[in-house]
GROMACS .gro file of C-alpha atoms in nm:
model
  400
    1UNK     CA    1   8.316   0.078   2.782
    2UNK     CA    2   8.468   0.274   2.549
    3UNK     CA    3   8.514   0.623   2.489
    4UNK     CA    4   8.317   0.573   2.128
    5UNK     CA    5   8.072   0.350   2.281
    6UNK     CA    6   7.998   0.600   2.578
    7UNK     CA    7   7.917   0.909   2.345
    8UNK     CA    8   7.757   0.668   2.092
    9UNK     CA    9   7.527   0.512   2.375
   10UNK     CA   10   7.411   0.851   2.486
   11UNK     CA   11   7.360   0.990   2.131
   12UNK     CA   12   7.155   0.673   2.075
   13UNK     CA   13   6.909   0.799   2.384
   14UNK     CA   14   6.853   1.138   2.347
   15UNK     CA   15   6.786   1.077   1.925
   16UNK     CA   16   6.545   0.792   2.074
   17UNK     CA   17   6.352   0.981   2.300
   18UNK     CA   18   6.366   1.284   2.064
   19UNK     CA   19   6.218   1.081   1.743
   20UNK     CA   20   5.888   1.269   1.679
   21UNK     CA   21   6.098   1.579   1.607
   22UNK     CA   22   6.327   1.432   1.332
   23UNK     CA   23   6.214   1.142   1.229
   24UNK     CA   24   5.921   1.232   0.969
   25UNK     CA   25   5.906   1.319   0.627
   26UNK     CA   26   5.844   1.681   0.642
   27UNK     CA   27   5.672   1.634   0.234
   28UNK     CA   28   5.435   1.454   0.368
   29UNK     CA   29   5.298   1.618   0.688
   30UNK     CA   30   5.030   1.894   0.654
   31UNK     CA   31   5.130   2.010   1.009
   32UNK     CA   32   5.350   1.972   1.241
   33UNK     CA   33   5.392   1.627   1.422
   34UNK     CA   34   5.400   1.826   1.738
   35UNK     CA   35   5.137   2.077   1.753
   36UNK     CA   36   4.953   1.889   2.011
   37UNK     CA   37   5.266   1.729   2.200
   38UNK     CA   38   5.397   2.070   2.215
   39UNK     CA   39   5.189   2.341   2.120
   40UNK     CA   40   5.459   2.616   2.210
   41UNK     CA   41   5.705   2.555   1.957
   42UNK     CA   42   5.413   2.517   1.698
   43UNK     CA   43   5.317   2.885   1.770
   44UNK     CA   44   5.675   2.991   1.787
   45UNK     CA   45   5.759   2.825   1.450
   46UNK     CA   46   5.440   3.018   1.289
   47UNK     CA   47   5.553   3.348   1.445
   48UNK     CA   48   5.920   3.316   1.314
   49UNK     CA   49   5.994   3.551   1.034
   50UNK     CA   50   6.150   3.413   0.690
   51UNK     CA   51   6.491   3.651   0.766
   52UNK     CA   52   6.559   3.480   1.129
   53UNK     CA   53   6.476   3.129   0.966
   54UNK     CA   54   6.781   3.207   0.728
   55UNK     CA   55   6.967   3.351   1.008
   56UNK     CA   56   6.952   3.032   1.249
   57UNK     CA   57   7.003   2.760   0.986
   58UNK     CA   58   7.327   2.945   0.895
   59UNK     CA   59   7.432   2.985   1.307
   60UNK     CA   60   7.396   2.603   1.476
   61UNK     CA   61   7.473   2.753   1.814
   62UNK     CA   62   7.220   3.023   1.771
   63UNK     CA   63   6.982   2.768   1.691
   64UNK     CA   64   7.008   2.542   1.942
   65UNK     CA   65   6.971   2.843   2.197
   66UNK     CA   66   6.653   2.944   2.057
   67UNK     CA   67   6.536   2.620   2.048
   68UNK     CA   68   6.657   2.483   2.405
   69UNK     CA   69   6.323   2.642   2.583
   70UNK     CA   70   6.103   2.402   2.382
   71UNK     CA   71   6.341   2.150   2.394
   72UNK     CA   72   6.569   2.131   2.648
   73UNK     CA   73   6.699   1.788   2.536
   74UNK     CA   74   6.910   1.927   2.251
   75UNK     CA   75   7.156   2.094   2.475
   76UNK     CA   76   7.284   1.758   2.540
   77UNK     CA   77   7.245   1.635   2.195
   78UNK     CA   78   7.483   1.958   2.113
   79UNK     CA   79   7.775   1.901   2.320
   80UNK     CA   80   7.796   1.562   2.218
   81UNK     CA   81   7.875   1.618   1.885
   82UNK     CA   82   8.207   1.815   1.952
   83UNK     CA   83   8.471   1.646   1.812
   84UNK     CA   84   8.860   1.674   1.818
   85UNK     CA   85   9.064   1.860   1.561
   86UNK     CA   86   9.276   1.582   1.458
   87UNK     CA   87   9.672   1.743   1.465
   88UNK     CA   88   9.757   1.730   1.084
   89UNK     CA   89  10.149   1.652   1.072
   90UNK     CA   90  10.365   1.931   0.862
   91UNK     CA   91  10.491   1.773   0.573
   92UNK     CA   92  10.680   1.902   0.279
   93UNK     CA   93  10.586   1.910  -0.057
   94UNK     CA   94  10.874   1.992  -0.230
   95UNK     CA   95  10.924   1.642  -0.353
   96UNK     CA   96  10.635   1.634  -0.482
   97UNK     CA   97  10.604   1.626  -0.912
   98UNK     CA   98  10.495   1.893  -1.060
   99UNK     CA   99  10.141   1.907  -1.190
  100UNK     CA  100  10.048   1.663  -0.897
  101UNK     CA  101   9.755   1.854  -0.883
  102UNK     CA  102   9.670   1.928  -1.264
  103UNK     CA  103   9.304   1.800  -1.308
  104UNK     CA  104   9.203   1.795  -0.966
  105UNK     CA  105   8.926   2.091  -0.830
  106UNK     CA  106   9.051   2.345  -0.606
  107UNK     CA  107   8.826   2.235  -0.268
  108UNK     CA  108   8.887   1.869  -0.348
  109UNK     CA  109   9.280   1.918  -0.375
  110UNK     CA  110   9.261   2.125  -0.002
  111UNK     CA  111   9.020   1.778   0.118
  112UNK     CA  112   9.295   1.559  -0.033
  113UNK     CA  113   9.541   1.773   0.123
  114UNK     CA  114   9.403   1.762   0.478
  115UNK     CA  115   9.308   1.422   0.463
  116UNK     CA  116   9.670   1.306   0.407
  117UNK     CA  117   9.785   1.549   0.656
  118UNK     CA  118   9.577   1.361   0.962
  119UNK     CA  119   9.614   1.031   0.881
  120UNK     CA  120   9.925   0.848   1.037
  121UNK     CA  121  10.174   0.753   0.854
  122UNK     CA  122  10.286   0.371   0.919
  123UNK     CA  123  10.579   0.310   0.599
  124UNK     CA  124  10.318   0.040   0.465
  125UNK     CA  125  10.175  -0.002   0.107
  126UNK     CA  126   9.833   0.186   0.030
  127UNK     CA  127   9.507   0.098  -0.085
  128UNK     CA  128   9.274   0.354  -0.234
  129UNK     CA  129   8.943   0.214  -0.246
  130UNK     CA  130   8.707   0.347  -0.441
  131UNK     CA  131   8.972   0.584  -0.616
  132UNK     CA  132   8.828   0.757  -0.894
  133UNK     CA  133   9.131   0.924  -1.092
  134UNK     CA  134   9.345   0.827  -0.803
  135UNK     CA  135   9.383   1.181  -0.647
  136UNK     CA  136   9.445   1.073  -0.313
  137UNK     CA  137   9.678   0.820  -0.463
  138UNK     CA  138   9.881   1.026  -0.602
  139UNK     CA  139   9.976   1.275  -0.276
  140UNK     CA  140  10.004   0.913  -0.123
  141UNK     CA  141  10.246   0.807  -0.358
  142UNK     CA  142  10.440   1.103  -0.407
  143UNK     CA  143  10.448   1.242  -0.045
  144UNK     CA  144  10.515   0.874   0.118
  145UNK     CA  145  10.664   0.693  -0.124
  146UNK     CA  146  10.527   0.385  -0.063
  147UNK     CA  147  10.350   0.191  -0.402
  148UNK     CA  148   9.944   0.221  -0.426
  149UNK     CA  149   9.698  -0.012  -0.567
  150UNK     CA  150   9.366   0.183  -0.636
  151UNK     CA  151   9.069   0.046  -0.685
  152UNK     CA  152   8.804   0.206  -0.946
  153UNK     CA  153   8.475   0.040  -1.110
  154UNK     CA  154   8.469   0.246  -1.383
  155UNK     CA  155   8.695   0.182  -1.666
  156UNK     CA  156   8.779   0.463  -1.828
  157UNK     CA  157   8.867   0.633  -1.488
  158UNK     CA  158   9.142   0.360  -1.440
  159UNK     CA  159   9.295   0.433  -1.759
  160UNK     CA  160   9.309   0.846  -1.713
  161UNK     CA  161   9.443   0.735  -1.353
  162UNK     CA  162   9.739   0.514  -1.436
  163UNK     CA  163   9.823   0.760  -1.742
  164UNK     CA  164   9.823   1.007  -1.549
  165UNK     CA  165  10.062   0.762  -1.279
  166UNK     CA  166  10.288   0.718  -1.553
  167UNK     CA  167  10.344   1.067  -1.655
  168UNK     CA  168  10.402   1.196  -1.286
  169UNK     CA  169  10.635   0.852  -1.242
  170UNK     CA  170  10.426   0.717  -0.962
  171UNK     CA  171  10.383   0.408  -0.789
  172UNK     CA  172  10.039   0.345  -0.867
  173UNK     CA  173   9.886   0.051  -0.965
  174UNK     CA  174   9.507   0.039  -1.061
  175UNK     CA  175   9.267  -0.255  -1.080
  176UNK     CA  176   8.936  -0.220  -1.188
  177UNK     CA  177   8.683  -0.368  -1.053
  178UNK     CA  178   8.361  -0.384  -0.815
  179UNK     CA  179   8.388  -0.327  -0.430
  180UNK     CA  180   8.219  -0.593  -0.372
  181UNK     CA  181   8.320  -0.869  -0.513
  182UNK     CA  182   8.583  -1.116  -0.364
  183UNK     CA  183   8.831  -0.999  -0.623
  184UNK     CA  184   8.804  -0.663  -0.498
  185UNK     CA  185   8.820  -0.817  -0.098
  186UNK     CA  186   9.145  -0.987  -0.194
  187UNK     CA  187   9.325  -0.647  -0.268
  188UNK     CA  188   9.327  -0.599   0.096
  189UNK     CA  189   9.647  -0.735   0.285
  190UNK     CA  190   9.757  -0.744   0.637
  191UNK     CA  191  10.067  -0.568   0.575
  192UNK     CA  192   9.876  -0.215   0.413
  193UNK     CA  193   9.738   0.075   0.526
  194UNK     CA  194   9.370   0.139   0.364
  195UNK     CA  195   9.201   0.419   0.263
  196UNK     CA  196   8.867   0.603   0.172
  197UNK     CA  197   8.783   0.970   0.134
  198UNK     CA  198   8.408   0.999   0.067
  199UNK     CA  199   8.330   0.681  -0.063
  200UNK     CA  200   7.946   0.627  -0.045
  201UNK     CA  201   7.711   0.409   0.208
  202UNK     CA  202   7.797   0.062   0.158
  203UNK     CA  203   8.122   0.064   0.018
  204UNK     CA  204   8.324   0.222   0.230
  205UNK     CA  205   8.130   0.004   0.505
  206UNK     CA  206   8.275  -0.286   0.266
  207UNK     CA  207   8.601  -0.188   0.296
  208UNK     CA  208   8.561  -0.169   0.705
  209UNK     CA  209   8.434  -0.492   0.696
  210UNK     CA  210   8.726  -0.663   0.465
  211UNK     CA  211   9.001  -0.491   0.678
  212UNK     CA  212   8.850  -0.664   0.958
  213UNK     CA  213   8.830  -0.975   0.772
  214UNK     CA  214   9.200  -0.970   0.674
  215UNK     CA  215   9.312  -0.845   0.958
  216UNK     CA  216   9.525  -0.524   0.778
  217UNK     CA  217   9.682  -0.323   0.965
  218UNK     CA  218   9.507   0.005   0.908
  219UNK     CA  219   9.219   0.208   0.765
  220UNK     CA  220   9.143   0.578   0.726
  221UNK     CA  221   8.789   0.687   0.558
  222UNK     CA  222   8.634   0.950   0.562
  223UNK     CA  223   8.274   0.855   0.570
  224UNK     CA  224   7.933   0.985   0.318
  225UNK     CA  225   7.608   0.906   0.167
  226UNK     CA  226   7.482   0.714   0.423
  227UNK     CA  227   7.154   0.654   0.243
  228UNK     CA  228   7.370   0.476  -0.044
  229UNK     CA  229   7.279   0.089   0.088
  230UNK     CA  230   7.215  -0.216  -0.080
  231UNK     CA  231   6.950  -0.309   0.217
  232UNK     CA  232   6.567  -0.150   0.249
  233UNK     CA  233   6.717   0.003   0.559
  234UNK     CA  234   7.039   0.083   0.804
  235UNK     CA  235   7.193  -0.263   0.919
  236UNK     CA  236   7.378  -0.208   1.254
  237UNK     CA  237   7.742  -0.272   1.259
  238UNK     CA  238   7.870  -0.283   1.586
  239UNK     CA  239   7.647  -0.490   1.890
  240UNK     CA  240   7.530  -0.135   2.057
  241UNK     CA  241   7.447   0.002   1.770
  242UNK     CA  242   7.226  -0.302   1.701
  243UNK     CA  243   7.061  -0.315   2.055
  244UNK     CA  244   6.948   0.029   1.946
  245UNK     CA  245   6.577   0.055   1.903
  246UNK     CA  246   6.677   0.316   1.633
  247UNK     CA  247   6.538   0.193   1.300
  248UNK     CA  248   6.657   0.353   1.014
  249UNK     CA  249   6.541   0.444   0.698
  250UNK     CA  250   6.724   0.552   0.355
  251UNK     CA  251   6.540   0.911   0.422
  252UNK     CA  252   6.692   0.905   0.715
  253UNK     CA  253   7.037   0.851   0.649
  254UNK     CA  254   7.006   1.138   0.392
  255UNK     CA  255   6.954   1.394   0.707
  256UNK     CA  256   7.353   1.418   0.774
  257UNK     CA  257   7.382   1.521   0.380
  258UNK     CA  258   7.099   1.799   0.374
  259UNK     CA  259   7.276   2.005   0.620
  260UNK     CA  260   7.210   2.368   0.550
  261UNK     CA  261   7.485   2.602   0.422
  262UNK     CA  262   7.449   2.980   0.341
  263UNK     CA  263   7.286   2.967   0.008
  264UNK     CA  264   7.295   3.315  -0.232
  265UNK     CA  265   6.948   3.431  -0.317
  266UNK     CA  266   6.934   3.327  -0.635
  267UNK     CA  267   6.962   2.936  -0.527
  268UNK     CA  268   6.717   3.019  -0.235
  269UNK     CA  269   6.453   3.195  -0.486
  270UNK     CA  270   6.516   2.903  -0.725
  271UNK     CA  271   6.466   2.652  -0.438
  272UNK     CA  272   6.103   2.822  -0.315
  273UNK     CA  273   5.956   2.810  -0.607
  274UNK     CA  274   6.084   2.438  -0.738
  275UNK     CA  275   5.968   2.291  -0.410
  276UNK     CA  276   5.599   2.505  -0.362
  277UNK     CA  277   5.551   2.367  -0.725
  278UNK     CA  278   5.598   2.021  -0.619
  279UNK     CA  279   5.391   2.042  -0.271
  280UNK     CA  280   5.104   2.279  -0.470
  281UNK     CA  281   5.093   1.999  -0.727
  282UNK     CA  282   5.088   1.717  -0.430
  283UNK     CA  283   4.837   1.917  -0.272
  284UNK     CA  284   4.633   1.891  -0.582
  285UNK     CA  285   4.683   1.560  -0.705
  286UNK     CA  286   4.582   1.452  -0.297
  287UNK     CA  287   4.229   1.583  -0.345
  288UNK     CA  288   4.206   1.503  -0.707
  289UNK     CA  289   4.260   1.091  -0.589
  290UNK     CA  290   4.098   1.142  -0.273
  291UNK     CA  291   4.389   1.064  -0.075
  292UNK     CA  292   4.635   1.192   0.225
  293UNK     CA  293   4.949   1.011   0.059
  294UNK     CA  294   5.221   1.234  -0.037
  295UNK     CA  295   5.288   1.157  -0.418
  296UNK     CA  296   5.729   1.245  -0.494
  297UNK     CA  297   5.731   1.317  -0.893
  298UNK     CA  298   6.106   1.271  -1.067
  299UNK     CA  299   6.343   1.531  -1.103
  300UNK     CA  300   6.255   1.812  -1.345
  301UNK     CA  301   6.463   2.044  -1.576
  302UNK     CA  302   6.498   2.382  -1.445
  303UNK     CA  303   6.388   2.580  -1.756
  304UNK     CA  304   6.035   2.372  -1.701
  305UNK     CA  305   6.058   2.601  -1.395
  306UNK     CA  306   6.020   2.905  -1.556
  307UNK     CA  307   5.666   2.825  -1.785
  308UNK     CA  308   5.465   2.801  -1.474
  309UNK     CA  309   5.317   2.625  -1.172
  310UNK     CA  310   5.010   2.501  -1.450
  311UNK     CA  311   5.327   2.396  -1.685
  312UNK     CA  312   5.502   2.166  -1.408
  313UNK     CA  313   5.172   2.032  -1.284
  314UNK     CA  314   5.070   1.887  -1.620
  315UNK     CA  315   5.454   1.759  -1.638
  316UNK     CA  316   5.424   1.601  -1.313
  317UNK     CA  317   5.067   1.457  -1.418
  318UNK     CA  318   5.212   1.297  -1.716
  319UNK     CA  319   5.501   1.194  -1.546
  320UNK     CA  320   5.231   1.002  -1.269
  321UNK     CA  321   4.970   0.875  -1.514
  322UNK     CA  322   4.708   1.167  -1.364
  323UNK     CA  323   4.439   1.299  -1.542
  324UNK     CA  324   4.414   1.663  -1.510
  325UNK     CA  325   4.055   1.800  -1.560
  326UNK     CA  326   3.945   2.122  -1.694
  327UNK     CA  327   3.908   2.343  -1.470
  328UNK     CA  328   4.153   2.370  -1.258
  329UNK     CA  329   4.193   2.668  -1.018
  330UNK     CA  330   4.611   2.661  -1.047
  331UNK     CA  331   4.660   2.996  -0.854
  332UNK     CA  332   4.470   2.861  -0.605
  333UNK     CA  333   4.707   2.522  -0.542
  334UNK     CA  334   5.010   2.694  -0.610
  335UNK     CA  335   4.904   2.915  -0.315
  336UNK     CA  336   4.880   2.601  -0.143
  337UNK     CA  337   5.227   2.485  -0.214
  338UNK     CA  338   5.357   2.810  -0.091
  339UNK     CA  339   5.179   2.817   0.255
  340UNK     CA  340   5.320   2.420   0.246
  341UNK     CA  341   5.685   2.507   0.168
  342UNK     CA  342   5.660   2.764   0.438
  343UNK     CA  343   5.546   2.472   0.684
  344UNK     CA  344   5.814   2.246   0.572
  345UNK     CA  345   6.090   2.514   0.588
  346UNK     CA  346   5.988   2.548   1.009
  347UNK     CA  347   5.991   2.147   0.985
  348UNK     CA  348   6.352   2.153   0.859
  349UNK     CA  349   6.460   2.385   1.096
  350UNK     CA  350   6.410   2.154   1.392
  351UNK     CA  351   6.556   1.822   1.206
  352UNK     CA  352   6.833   2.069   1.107
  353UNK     CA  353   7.007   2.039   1.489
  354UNK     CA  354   6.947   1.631   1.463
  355UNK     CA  355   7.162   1.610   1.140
  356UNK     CA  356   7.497   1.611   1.268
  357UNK     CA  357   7.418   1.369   1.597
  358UNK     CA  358   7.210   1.141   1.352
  359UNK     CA  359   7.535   1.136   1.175
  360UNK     CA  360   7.773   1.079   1.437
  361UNK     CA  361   7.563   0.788   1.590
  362UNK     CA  362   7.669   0.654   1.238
  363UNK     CA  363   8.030   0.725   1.261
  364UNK     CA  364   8.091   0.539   1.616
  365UNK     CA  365   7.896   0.252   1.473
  366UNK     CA  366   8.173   0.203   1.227
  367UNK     CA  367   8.423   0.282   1.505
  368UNK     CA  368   8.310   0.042   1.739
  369UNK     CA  369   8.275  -0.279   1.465
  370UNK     CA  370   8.677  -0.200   1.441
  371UNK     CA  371   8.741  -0.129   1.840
  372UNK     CA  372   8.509  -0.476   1.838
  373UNK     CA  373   8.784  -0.644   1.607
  374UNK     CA  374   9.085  -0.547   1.820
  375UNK     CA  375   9.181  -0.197   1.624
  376UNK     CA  376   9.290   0.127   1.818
  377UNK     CA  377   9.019   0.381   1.651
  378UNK     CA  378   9.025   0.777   1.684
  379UNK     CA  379   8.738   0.990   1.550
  380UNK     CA  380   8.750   1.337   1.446
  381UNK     CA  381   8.750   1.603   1.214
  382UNK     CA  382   9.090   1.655   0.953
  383UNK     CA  383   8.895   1.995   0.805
  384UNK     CA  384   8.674   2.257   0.850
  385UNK     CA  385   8.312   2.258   0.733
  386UNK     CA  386   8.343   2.487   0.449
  387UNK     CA  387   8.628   2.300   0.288
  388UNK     CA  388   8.382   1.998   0.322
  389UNK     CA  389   8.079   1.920   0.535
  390UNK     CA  390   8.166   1.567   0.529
  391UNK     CA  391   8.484   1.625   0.710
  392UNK     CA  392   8.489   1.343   0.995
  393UNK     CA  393   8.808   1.084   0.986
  394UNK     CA  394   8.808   0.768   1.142
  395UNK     CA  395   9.146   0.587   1.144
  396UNK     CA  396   9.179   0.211   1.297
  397UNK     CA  397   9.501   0.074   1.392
  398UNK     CA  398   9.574  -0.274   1.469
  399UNK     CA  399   9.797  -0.306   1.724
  400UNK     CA  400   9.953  -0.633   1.784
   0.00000   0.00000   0.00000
């Protein structure tokens, strides 16, 4: 068994056995799923003031310590989601054009930069899939010298990208086109080193998937938006992964994307009172239709907001088909929606130290499909969180 296969197999136990506590809708639970399983950390949750709730989303360690007397379990679940620094190789940029950089944000040009910096470097053609401008492209192509072909869906993207090619005298080629189609598949060649940084849920799973298929002789991605599938839920890659009893849903591959970071209080006031609207509204609208179901209404405009609790919920009744009688004591359901977001925030907490395993169990999936078809894989991390959360790198080699 592989080293992959061994982590993956015992993240795959402990977020089995450990289901009740993450795998729920928080929305739509008026309590907790444990209070009678495990009364304890019910009563500790309640007791937890709203300034240590900030202060343990924003410390994972912390967290797990104060959590580990309820659950013991997530010790385990912590250490296995340590994962190696991969050694980014020093390479100079002063060959690089000027402007290489000119359009590109400041955090995505350091993710770009890192990226390159940890994947190997094997003197073979690239492919950019799923390219965008072609940012990565272009450190590819200037810092490697090798010719990329990047692929982009959307049209006008293609044509800033290869103007852009031409004016920094480039190597880059782009086709546009859709990730999925067999035009798209035959852009991958045995002789070519592939790559993804961030490309969403199914495609960058399409590109694993084609590599294997055509045999090339590498692939780096950089994996996100899990929940992004074409399917009505997760479809196992690898043969452990699908003796799993894990079944996953699209809200649950969103978990490893609604990782907490340190918010400013103006995004945490603005947060409160967008989501007590929408649970004092679902509260309402549940014993207005007699029913337990939680009801999600669409996004809403910000300034809407600002007019009011009664403002959003006759939005959100319009936006439902719900008739709203007269009479309506709004104070008292946008109380509700208050004591609810309060509830959910203690709900989040918990799934908040599942997030990264959940995600993980993901990433060795797609390691062990390419360890399955022969490839040398390594997993681990070519950043640091703040630069991006999404900062895992899986690179498969094939070596014969």
């Amino acid at each position: 068994m592989s080293a992959c296969s061994e982590v993956f197999c015992q993240l795959d136990h402990w977020l089995t056995k450990l289901r009740p506590y993450w795998q729920f809708m928080p929305f739509a639970c008026p309590d907790y799923p444990w209070r009678d399983s495990l009364p304890a950390l019910a009563e500790w949750l309640d007791d937890l003031p709203e300034a240590e709730i900030a202060r343990l989303l924003a410390d994972p360690k912390a967290l797990t310590l104060a959590l580990s007397p309820y659950l013991p379990e997530i010790e385990n679940l912590a250490q296995l989601t340590a994962l190696p620094e991969l050694p980014a190789r020093t390479r100079s940029q002063q060959s690089w054009p000027r402007n290489l950089d000119a359009g590109i944000p400041g955090r995505k040009w350091h993710q770009i930069l890192a990226f390159h910096a940890a994947i190997p470097v094997n003197g073979l053609p690239w492919l950019e899939w799923c390219a965008g401008k072609g940012y990565l492209g272009r450190v590819l192509a200037a810092a490697d010298h090798q010719p990329v072909v990047s692929l982009e869906w959307q049209h006008t993207l293609c044509t800033e990208g290869q103007a852009m090619a031409k004016r920094l005298s480039l190597p880059m080629t782009f086709q546009q086109g859709d990730a999925f189609s067999p035009e798209s598949a035959a852009l991958v060649q045995p002789a070519q080193h592939a790559v993804a940084l961030h490309a969403c849920g199914d495609l960058h799973v399409t590109l694993l998937q084609q590599v294997v298929a055509r045999q090339a002789k590498a692939v780096s991605i950089s994996p996100c938006c899990y929940h992004l599938i074409r399917a009505a839920q997760y479809e196992p890659l690898s043969e452990p992964a699908k003796a799993s009893q894990l079944v996953l849903t699209k809200h649950d591959l969103r978990m490893p994307l609604q990782e907490t970071v340190t918010a400013g209080q103006r995004v945490r006031k603005q947060r409160f009172v967008e989501v007590s609207f929408r649970l004092g509204f679902d509260a309402l609208q549940q014993s207005l239709q007699h029913t337990d179901e939680y009801l999600p209404v669409p996004n809403v405009q910000k300034a809407l907001l600002q007019e009011g609790f009664e403002a959003f919920c006759q939005w959100a009744a319009e936006k439902k088909g719900i008739q709203l009688p007269n009479g309506i004591d709004y104070r008292h359901w946008q109380q509700a929606g208050e004591h609810r977001f309060h509830r959910v925030e203690r709900m989040e907490l918990i799934r908040q130290v599942f997030r990264r395993p959940l995600e993980l169990w993901l990433v060795y999936d797609r390691a062990m499909l390419m360890a399955q078809a022969g490839y040398q894989v390594s997993v681990g991390t070519f950043c640091d969180k703040p630069i991006t959360p999404r900062n895992i790198l899986i690179h498969a080699q094939l070596e014969k």
